[in-house]
Each structure stands twice: as structure tokens, then as C-alpha cells.
Coordinates of C-alpha atoms in Angstrom, one line a residue:
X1287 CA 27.0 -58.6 -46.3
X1288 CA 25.5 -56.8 -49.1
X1289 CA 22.4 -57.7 -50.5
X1290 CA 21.4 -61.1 -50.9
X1291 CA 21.2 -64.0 -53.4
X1292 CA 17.7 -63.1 -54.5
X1293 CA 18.3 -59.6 -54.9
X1294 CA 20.4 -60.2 -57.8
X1295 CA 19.1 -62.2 -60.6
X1296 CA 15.2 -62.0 -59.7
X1297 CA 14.9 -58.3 -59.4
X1298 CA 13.7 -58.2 -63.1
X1299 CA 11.2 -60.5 -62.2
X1300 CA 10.2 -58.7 -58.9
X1301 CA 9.9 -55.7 -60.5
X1302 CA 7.3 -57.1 -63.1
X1303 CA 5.2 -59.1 -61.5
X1304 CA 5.9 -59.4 -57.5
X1305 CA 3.7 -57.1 -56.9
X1306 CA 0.6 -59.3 -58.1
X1307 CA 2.5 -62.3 -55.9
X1308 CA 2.3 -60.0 -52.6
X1309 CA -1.5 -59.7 -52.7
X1310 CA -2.0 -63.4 -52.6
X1311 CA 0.2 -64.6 -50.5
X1312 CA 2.6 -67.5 -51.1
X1313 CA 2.0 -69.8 -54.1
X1314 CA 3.9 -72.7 -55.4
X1315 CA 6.6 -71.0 -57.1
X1316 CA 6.9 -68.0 -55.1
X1317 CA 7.6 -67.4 -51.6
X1318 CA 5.9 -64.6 -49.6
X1319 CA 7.7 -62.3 -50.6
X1320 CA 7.4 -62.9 -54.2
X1321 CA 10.7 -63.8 -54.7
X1322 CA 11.1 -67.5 -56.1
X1323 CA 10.7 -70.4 -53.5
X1324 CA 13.7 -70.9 -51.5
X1325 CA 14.8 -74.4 -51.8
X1326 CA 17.9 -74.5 -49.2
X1327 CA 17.8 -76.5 -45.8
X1328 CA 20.0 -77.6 -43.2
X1329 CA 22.3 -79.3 -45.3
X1330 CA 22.6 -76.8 -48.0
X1331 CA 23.1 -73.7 -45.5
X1332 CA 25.8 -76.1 -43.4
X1333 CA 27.8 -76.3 -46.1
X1334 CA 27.8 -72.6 -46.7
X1335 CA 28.9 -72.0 -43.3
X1336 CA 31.2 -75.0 -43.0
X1337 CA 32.5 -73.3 -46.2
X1338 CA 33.0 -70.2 -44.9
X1339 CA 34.4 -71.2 -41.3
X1340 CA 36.5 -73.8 -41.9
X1341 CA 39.1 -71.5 -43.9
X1342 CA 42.9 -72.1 -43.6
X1343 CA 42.8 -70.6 -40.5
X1344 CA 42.3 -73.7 -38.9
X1345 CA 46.7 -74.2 -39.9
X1346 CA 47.9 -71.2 -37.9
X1347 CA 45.5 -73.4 -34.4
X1348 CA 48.5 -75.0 -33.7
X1349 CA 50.7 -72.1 -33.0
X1350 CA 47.5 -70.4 -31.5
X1351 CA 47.3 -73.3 -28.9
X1352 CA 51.0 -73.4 -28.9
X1353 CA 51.7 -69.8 -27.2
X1354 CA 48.4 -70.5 -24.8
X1355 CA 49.3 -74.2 -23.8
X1356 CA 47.5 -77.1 -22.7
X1357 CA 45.3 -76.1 -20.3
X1358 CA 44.3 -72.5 -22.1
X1359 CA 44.2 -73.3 -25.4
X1360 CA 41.5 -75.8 -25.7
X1361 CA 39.7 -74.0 -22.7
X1362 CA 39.8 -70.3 -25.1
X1363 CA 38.4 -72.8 -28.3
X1364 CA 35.5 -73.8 -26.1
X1365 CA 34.9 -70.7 -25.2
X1366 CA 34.8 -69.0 -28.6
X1367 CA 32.8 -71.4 -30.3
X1368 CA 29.8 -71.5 -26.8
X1369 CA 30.2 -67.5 -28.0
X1370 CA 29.7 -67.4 -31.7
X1371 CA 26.9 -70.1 -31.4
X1372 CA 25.0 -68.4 -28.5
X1373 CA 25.7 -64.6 -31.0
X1374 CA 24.3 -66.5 -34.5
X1375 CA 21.5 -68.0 -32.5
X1376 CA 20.3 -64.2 -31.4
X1377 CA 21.2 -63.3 -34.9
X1378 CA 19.5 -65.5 -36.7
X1379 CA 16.1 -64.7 -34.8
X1380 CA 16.6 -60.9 -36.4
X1381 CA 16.1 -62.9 -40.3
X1382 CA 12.3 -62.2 -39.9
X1383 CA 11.0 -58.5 -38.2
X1384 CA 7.6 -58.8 -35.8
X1385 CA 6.6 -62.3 -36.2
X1386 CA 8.9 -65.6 -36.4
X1387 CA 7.2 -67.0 -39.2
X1388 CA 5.2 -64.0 -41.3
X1389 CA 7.0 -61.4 -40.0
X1390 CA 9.2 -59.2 -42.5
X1391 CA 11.9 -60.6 -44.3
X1392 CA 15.6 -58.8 -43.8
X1393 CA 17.7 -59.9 -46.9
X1394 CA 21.4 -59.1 -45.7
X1395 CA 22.6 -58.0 -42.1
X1396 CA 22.3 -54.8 -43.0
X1397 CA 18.7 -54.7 -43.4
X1398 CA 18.1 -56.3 -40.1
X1399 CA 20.6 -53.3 -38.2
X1400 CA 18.4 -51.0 -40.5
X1401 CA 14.8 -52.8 -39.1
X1402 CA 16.3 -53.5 -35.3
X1403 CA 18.0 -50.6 -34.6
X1404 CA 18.3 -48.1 -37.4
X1405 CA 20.0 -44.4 -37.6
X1406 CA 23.6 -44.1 -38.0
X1407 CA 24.2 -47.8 -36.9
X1408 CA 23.1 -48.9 -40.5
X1409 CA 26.1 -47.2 -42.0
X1410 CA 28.5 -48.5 -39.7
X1411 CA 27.2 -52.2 -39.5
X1412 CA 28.0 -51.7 -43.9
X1413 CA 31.2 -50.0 -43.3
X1414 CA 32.6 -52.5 -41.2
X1415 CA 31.3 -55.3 -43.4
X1416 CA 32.1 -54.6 -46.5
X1417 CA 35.7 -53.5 -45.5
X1418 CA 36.0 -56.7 -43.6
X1419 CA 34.9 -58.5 -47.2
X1420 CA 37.2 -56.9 -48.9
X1421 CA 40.2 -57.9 -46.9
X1422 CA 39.0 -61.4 -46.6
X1423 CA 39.1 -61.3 -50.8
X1424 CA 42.6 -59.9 -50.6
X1425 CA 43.5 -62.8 -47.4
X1426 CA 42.4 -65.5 -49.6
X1427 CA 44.4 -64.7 -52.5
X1428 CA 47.4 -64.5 -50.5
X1429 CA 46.6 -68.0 -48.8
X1430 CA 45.9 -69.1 -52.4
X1431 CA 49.1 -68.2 -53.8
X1432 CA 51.0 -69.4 -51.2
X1433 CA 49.0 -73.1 -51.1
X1434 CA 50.3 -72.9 -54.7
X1435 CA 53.9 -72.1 -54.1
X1436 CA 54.1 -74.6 -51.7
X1437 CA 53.5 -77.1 -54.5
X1438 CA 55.6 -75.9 -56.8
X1439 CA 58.6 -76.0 -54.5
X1440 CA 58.2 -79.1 -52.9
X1441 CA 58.4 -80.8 -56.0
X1442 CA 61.2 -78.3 -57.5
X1443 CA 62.9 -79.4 -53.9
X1444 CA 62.1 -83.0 -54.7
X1445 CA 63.9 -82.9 -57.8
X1446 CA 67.5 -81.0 -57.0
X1447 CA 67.6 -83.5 -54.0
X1448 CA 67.1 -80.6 -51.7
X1449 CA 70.4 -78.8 -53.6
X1450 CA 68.3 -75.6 -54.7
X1451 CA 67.1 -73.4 -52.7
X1452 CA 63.8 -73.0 -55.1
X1453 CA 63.0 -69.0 -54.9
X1454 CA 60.2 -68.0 -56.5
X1455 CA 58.0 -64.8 -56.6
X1456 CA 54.4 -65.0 -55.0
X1457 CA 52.6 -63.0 -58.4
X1458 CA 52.3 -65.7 -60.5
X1459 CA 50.4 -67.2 -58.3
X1460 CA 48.3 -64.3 -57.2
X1461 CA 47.4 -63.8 -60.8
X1462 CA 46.5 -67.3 -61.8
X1463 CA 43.9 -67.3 -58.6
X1464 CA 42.8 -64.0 -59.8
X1465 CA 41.4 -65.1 -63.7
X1466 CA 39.7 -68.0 -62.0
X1467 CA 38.0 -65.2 -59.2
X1468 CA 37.0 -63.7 -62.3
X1469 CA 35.2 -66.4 -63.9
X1470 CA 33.8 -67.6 -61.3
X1471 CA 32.5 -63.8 -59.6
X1472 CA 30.3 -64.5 -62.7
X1473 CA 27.9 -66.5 -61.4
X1474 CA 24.7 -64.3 -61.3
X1475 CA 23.6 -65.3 -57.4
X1476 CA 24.2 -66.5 -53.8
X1477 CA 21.1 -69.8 -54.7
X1478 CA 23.9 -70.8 -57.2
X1479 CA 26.6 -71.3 -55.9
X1480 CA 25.4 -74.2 -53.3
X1481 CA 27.5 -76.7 -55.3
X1482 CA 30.8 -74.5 -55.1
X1483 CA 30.2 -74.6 -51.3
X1484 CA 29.9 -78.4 -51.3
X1485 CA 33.0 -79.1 -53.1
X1486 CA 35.0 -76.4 -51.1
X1487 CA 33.0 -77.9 -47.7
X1488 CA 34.9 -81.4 -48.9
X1489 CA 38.1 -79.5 -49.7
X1490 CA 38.5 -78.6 -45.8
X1491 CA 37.9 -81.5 -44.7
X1492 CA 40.6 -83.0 -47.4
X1493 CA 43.6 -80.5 -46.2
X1494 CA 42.6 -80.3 -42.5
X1495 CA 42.5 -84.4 -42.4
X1496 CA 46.1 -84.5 -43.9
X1497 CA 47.5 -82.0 -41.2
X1498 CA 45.5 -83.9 -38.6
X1499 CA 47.3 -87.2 -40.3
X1500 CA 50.8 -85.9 -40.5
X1501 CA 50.3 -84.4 -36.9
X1502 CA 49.0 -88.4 -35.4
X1503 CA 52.0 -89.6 -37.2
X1504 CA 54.5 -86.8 -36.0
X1505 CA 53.6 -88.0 -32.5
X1506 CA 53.6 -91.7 -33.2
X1507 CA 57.4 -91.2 -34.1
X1508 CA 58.2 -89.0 -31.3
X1509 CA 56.9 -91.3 -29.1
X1510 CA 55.3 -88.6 -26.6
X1511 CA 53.4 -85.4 -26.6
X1512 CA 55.0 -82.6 -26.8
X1513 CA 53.9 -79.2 -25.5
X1514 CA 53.7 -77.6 -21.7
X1515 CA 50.6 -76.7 -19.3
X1516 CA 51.6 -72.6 -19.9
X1517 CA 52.4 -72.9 -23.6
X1518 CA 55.7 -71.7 -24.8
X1519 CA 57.8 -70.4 -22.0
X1520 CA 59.6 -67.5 -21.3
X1521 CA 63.4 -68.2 -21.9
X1522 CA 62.4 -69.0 -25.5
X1523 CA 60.4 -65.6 -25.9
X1524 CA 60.5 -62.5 -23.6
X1525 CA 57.5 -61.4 -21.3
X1526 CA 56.4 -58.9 -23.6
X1527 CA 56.4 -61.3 -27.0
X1528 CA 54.6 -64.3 -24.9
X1529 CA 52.3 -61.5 -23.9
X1530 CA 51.6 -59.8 -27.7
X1531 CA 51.5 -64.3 -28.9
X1532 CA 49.1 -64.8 -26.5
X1533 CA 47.2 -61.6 -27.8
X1534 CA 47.5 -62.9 -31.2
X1535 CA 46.2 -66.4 -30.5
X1536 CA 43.2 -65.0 -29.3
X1537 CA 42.8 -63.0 -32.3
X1538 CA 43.1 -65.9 -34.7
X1539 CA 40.9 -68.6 -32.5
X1540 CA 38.4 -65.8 -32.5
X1541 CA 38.5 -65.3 -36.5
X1542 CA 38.6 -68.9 -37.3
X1543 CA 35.0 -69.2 -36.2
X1544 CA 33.6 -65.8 -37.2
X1545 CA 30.8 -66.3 -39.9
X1546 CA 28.1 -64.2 -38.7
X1547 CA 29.3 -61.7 -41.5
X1548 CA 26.9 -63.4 -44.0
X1549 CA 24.6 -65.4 -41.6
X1550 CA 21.8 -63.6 -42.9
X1551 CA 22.5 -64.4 -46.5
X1552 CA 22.7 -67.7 -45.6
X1553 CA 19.6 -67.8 -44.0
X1554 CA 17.7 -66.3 -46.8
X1555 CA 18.3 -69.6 -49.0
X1556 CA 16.5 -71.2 -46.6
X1557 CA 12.8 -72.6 -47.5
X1558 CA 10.4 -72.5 -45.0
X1559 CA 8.0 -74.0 -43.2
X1560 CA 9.9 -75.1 -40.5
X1561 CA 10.6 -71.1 -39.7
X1562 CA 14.0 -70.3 -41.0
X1563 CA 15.3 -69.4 -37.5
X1564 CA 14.4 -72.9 -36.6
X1565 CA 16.5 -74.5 -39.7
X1566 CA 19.6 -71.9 -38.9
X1567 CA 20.0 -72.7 -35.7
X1568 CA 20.1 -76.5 -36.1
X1569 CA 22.2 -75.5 -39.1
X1570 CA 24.3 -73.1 -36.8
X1571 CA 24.7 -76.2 -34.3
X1572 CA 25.9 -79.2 -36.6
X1573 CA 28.4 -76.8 -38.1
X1574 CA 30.0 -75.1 -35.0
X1575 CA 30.2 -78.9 -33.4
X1576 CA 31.7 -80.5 -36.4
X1577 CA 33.9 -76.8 -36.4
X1578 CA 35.1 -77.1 -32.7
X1579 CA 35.4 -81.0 -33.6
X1580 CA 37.8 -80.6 -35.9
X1581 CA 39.5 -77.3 -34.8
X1582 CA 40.5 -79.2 -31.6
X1583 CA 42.0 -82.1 -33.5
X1584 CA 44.3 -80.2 -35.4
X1585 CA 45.3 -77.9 -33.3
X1586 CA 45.7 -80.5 -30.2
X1587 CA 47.7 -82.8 -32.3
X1588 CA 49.4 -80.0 -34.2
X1589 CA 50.6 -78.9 -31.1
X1590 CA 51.6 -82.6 -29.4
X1591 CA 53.7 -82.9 -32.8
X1592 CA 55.5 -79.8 -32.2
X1593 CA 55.4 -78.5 -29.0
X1594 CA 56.5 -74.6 -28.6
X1595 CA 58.0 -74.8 -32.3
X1596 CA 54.6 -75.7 -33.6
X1597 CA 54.4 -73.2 -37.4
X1598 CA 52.3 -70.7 -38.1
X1599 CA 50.9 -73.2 -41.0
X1600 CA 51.0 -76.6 -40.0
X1601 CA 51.4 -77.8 -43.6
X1602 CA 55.0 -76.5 -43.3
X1603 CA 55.9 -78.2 -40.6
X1604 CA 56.9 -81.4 -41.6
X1605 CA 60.5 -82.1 -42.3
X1606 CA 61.1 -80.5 -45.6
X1607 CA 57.7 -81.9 -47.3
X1608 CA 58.1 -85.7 -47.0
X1609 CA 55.6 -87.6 -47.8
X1610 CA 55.6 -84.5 -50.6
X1611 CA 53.0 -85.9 -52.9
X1612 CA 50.2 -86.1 -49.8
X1613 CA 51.3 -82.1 -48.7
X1614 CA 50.7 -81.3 -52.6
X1615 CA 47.3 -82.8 -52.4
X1616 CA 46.8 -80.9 -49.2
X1617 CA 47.8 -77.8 -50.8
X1618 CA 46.2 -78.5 -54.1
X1619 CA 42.4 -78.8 -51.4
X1620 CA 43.2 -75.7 -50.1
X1621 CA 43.4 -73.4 -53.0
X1622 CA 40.0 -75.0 -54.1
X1623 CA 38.6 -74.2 -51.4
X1624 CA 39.9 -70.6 -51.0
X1625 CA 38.0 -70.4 -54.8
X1626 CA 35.1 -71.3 -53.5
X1627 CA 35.3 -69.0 -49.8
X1628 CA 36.3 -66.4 -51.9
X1629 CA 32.7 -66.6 -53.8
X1630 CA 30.6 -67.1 -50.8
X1631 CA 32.0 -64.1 -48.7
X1632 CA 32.4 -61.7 -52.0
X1633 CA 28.8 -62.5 -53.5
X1634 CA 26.7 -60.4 -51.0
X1635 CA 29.3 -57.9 -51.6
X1636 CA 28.6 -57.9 -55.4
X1637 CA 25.1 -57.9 -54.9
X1638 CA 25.0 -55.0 -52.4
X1639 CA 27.0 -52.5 -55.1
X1640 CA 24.3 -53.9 -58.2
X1641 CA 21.5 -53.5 -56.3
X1642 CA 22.6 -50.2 -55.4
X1643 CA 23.6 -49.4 -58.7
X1644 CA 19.8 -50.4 -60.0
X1645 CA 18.1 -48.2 -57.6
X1646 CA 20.3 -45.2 -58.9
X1647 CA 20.2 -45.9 -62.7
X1648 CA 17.0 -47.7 -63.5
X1649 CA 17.0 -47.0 -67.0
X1650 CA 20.5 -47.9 -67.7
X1651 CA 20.9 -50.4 -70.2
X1652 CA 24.4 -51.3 -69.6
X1653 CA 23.1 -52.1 -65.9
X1654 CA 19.6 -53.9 -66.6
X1655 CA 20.0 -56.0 -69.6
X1656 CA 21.2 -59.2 -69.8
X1657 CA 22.5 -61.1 -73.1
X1658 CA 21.6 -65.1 -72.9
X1659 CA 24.8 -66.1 -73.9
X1660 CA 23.5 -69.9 -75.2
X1661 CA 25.8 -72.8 -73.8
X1662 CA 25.1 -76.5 -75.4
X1663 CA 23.2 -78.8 -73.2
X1664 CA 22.3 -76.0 -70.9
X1665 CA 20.1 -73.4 -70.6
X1666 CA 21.4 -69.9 -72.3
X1667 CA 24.0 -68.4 -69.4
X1668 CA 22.6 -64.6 -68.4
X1669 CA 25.4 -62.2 -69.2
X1670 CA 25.1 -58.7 -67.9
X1671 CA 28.1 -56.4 -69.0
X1672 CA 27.5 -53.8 -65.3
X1673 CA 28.4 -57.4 -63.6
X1674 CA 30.7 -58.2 -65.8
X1675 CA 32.8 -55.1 -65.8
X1676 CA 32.3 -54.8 -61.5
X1677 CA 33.2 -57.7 -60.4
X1678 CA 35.9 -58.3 -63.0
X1679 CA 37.8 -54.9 -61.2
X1680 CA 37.0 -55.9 -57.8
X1681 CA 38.9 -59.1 -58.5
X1682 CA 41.5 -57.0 -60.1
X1683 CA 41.9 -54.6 -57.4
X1684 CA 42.0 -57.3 -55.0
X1685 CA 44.8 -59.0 -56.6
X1686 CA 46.8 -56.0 -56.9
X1687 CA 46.6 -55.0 -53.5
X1688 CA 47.6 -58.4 -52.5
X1689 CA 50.9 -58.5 -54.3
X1690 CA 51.5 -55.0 -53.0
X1691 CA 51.1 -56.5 -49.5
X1692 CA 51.7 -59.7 -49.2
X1693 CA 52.0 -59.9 -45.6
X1694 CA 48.2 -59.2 -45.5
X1695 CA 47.9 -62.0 -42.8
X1696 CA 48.6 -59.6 -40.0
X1697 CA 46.4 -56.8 -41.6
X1698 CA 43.5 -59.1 -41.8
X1699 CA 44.1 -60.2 -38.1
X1700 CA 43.5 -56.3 -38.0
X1701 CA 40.7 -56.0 -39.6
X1702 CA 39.0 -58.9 -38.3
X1703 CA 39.4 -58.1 -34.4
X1704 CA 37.8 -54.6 -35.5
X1705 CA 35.2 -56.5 -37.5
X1706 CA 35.1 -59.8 -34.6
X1707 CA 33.4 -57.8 -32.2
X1708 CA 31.0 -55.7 -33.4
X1709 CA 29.8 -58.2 -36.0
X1710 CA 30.1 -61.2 -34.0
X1711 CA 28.4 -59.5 -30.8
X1712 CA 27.9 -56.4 -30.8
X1713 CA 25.3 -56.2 -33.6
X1714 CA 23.4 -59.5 -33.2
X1715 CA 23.1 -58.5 -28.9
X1716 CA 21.7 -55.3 -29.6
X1717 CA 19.2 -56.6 -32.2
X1718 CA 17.9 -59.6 -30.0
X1719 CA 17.6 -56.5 -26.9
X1720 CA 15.3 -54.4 -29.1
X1721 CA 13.4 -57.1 -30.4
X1722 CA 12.6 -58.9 -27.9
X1723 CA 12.6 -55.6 -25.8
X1724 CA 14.5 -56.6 -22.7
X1725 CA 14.2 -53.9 -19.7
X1726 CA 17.6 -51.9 -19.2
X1727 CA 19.5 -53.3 -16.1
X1728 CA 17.5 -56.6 -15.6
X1729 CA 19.4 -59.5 -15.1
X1730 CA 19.6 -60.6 -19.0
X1731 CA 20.3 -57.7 -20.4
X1732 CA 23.5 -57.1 -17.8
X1733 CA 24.5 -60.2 -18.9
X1734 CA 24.3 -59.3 -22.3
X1735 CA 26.0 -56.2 -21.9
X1736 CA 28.6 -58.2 -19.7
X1737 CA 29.5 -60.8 -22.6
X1738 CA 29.9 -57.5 -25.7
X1739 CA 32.7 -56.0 -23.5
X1740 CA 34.7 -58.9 -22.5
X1741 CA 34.5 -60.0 -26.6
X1742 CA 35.3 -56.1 -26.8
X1743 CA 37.8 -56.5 -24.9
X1744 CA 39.5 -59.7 -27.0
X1745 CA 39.0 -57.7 -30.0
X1746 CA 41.1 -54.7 -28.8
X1747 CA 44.0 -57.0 -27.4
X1748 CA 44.1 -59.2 -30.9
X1749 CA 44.2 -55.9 -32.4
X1750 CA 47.1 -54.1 -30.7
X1751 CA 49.0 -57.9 -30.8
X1752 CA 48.3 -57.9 -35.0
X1753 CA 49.1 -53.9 -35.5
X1754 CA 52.7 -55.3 -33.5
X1755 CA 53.0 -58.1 -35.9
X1756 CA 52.7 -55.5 -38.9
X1757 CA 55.3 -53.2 -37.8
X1758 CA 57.4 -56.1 -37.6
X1759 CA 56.8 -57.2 -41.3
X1760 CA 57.1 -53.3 -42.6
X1761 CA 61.2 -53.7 -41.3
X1762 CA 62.0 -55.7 -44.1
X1763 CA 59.1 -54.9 -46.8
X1764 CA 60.3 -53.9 -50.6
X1765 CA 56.6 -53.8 -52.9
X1766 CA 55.6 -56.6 -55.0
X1767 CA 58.9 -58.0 -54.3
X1768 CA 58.2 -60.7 -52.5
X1769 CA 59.7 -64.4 -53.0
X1770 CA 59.7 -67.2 -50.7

């Protein structure tokens, strides 16, 4: 994910006097590397990835365990989250090059693809992330808007007594989200951000406890579970859809825990001593058990609420939004906290295209100088017009694409099975095989090998089951037209 945190707003000072740094070693305000100390931990880099993992994917669970059943579903959850600890685990052993604790720093993923494997796999590792980034910016706005609308109709439904239908266009919405992107993108660096994380970190917790609520108290009033050993059965869907579902549900149990996308970045806020790999991996631990924790919940009682007619968002689920003022509030966390994922997966992304843009023009005003802009109480706020202007049309593009597609759901279950596996697996196997130079054919590395197809495997059945969805939703598609 693009270059990291550090590289944006210290490479004035890296360039001036790093160099002087390097030669004698770490000092109190510098790390190693001569970039300034790191100050995150295990907290701090928890929250980044609780951030990032817990999106509103954990709504659609329900209907994920919902076409596998009882016995599958939570069995598949397991399973996904044994794989993407076991995958960050290898990956984050490739932060440092050589040695664990002195060896050479890689900033992003990309650098460690570049120092593990190199050649043409560098391209493709940035290819596939950065496309992936850019449809998780265009994913979140949808979800945003729709959180929004969601609000908006529930009360406009509260207030005819349920007489109007309350239509309204998604836009609005999209465009609201997008002037807040904006503000936000301009926060110079990944280091800065922690606090976003934290308050987006509580914001899942806040809409994923009402669904979990609602769901308890769903079953309460049925008075028994609902839901079947096999999921939904085949009179209620044909053998081919329970077939494409079950696809599907792999695809989003899969995506709802994949973070590895901007592990490294993560990692690189991390002060050390204890080595960094040692801090991730505890990190990588508390967040995938609190994850699975809390992904089982909702899902599990999503789906006892429900049964085979669990939704596709469990928010929408309940009667026509009664009790409506606790849905608003669960609505109202969401969007927050799609502001906030939307900054930690797009800010590697911004600093990949200004690092780049540094190398290529070093004497460009525009791109090197920054204004203090002075704010009272504060210290003066850094303002670069190349930042301003990039990001600002990245948002931009971002928004516009979404209200051109609004069904981007299905697309980005697309793009993430083509990003799940080689991100997730692919990648981080490979680099722990060359590092740690593992023989060809011994036992480890066929077991290795064994794990990157089956995940291969997952990815290319999510895909196919999310390229069906889309030809569905292109049936009945008119552009930027869409009202719910």
C-alpha cells in the first residue's frame, strides 16, 4: 500500500540531515533509519487494524452464514481467520530484510516483494494493491451513503406513519461523504491519524453491538433459533443459486478479515525494541481474536434471528426500523467509521503517488513546499498545494465513479477475491519461503504451497459467484439514477 506514513511528511527532513543520523546509529529522536522515532505499539497498531477489518462487512455475515448453515458457516469463519493470522504472521516477519532487529527496514508491502522476491513481481504486488485501494475508496462511499439514507428514511417513515414510500436518490449522500474525504485526505501522514483509527475502532464496535442487540432480541421474541444444519435449502433457491450463494459467502467471510493490504504500514508505526515483528504479531493476535469474536456473534445471532431470510445488511432487517432512533445511531457509527477506514486504507495510497512524484520532480515548487497555514492554539497546519490538489481529485474521482455504479458491492467482491489471494497468501508465502530459504519439496514448503492454492482456489469461486451477482444488477441499471 503505497509508501508509508514516514515517507510523507519527514522526507524534507530525511533529505537534509538523515544522512548525518545513519552514521551514528539511533539517537533519541531518530530511529535507525533516521526517520523520527516511532512511537506506536500494540495498542495503537490494533486499532489500525481493528479499524480496517472490522468494516461493514461484518452486516452482510449473516446472510454469508445463512446460505452455508450451521454447521459450515462458523466452521469457514474459523477457518479464514487460523488463515489470515497464520499469512500476517509470515508477513509481518518480511517488515525487516536480513536480521529481525537491525536488519533493513521495508516501508510498504511493496518494498518487501521488491527486497524478497523482486523482478516483475513488484509491479504486480502494486497493481493489485493499489486497484484493490481504489475500489475499497469507491466501496466505502457507497456504504457511507447508504448508512445515511437509511437515516434519513427511517425517520421520513416514522413521520408519514409508514404512508410514504420515502424515495430518495443515493448522490446527495455520496457527495456529502465526499467533502469530508477531502478534508480529512488532508492530513499530511499515516503517524497522524492514530486518533481517527481509535474513534472509528469504537464506531464498530457501536454499530456491530446494536445488530448483535437487535439480533439477541429478535430471538428472545421468536422464542427459538432459527436457521438449518445445510443453510438455506433448495426449494427456496435452485441448485445452481445455492451453489453461486455459497460461492459468494466465501467471498465475503474471506474479505471481511483481509487486512494484510497495509500490514506493513502498520507495522512501520511501530517503535521498537521489542522487534516490530514481535509487537505485530501480538497486535495481529488480539485483533483477529476480538475480530472472529465478534464476527461469530453477529453473524450467529443474525442468522438465529432470521434463518434463510437473514438480509444482506443486518441493519435492515428489523421490521421496518423499530426501535428507529437506536438503527439511526447504528447507522449514524457506521458512516464514521467508513470516514475513518476510508483514511487508513487510502493514505499509503496517497503517499505512494507523492513520493513518486518527489523522486520525478525534485525541484518543483508546487510539489516540495509547504505553506504553515497558522491555526490558534495549535501549531501552524503544513499545507502543500501537490497534496492538496491529488488527493482532493482522487476523492473526486472516487465519488463520481461511485454514483455511476452504485451497485459497486458486487464489483468490490470482484476485486477483492482477485486481490484476497494473492495479497493475503500468495505474496506473504513466497516472501517467508525466500527468506527463510526453505528447500523446494520439503515438507513445509508443500504445505505452503498446499494452503496458496486451496485460498486460490476460494478466490476464483468468490469471483465467478460476484462476476454472476454483477450481471444480475446490469439487468435493471440506468447511470447515476439510482434511488432507494
Amino acid at each position: 500500500m503505497g509508501e508509508s506514513a514516514g515517507a510523507k511528511n519527514h522526507h524534507h527532513q530525511v533529505t537534509d540531515f538523515s544522512i548525518e543520523v545513519q552514521h551514528q546509529g539511533p539517537s533519541k529522536c531518530f530511529d535507525d533509519d533516521g526517520r523520527i522515532k516511532r512511537t506506536g505499539n500494540i495498542w495503537t497498531a490494533s486499532a489500525h487494524i481493528i479499524t480496517a477489518v472490522i468494516g461493514s462487512g461484518v452486516l452482510s455475515l449473516a446472510w454469508a452464514i445463512a446460505q452455508l448453515g450451521w454447521i459450515a458457516g462458523p466452521a469457514v469463519m474459523f477457518l479464514f481467520s487460523f488463515v489470515i493470522y497464520y499469512t500476517s504472521a509470515l508477513l509481518a516477519d518480511c517488515y525487516r530484510s536480513g536480521d529481525p532487529v537491525t536488519g533493513k527496514r521495508n516501508y510498504t508491502y511493496m518494498d518487501a516483494v521488491r527486497a524478497n522476491l523482486g523482478g516483475a513481481k513488484v509491479k504486480i504486488c502494486g497493481l493489485i494493491q493499489y486497484l484493490n485501494l481504489f475500489g475499497v475508496a469507491i466501496g466505502y462511499t457507497i456504504a457511507a451513503s447508504i448508512s445515511m439514507m437509511a437515516i434519513k428514511r427511517s425517520n421520513c417513515f416514522h413521520q408519514s406513519r409508514g404512508k410514504d414510500p420515502c424515495h430518495m436518490s443515493s448522490n446527495p449522500y455520496m457527495i456529502m461523504f465526499g467533502i469530508s474525504e477531502i478534508i480529512f485526505s488532508q492530513i499530511p501522514d499515516f503517524d497522524q491519524i492514530w486518533w481517527l483509527s481509535i474513534v472509528a475502532a469504537i464506531m464498530s464496535f457501536t454499530y456491530s453491538s446494536i445488530g448483535l442487540a437487535l439480533g439477541i432480541a429478535q430471538v428472545a421474541a421468536n422464542g427459538s433459533f432459527k436457521g438449518s444444519m445445510t443453510g438455506i435449502g433448495i426449494g427456496a433457491v435452485t441448485q445452481t443459486q445455492k451453489i453461486w450463494r455459497s460461492f459468494q459467502a466465501f467471498g465475503d467471510i474471506a474479505f471481511a478479515y483481509s487486512y494484510s493490504i497495509i500490514l506493513i504500514e502498520i507495522q512501520d508505526t511501530i517503535k521498537s525494541p521489542p522487534s516490530e515483528s514481535k509487537t505485530m504479531k501480538k497486535a495481529t493476535l488480539v485483533s483477529v481474536a476480538v475480530t472472529t469474536a465478534f464476527y461469530m456473534l453477529c453473524g450467529c445471532m443474525g442468522y438465529a434471528a432470521f434463518g434463510d431470510h437473514a438480509p444482506g445488511n443486518l441493519l435492515t432487517g428489523f421490521g421496518f426500523y423499530n426501535p428507529f432512533w437506536l438503527l439511526d445511531i447504528a447507522n449514524a457509527a457506521i458512516v464514521i467509521h467508513l470516514v475513518g477506514a476510508y483514511q487508513v486504507y487510502c493514505q499509503p495510497l496517497f503517499a505512494f503517488i507523492e513520493k513518486w512524484a518527489i523522486q520525478r520532480w525534485p525541484k518543483s515548487e508546487f510539489i516540495t513546499r509547504d505553506i504553515p497555514v497558522p491555526i490558534p492554539g495549535f501549531r501552524p497546519f503544513k499545507l502543500n498545494l501537490f497534496r492538496l490538489v491529488w488527493r482532493s481529485a482522487f476523492v473526486v474521482a472516487t465519488t463520481v465513479i461511485s454514483m455511476l455504479l452504485p451497485f459497486f458491492n458486487d464489483v468490490v467482491g470482484i476485486l477483492g477475491a482477485f486481490g484476497f489471494w494473492p495479497l493475503t497468501v500468495y505474496f506473504p508465502v513466497e516472501m517467508y519461503i525466500a527468506q527463510k530459504k526453505i528447500p523446494k519439496w520439503s515438507t513445509r514448503w508443500v504445505c505452503l504451497q498446499i494452503l496458496s492454492l486451496a485460498c486460490l482456489a476460494i478466490s476464483l469461486a468468490a469471483a465467478v459467484g460476484s462476476v454472476a451477482g454483477v450481471i444480475l444488477d446490469l439487468k435493471t441499471y440506468r447511470p447515476f439514477k439510482t434511488s432507494y
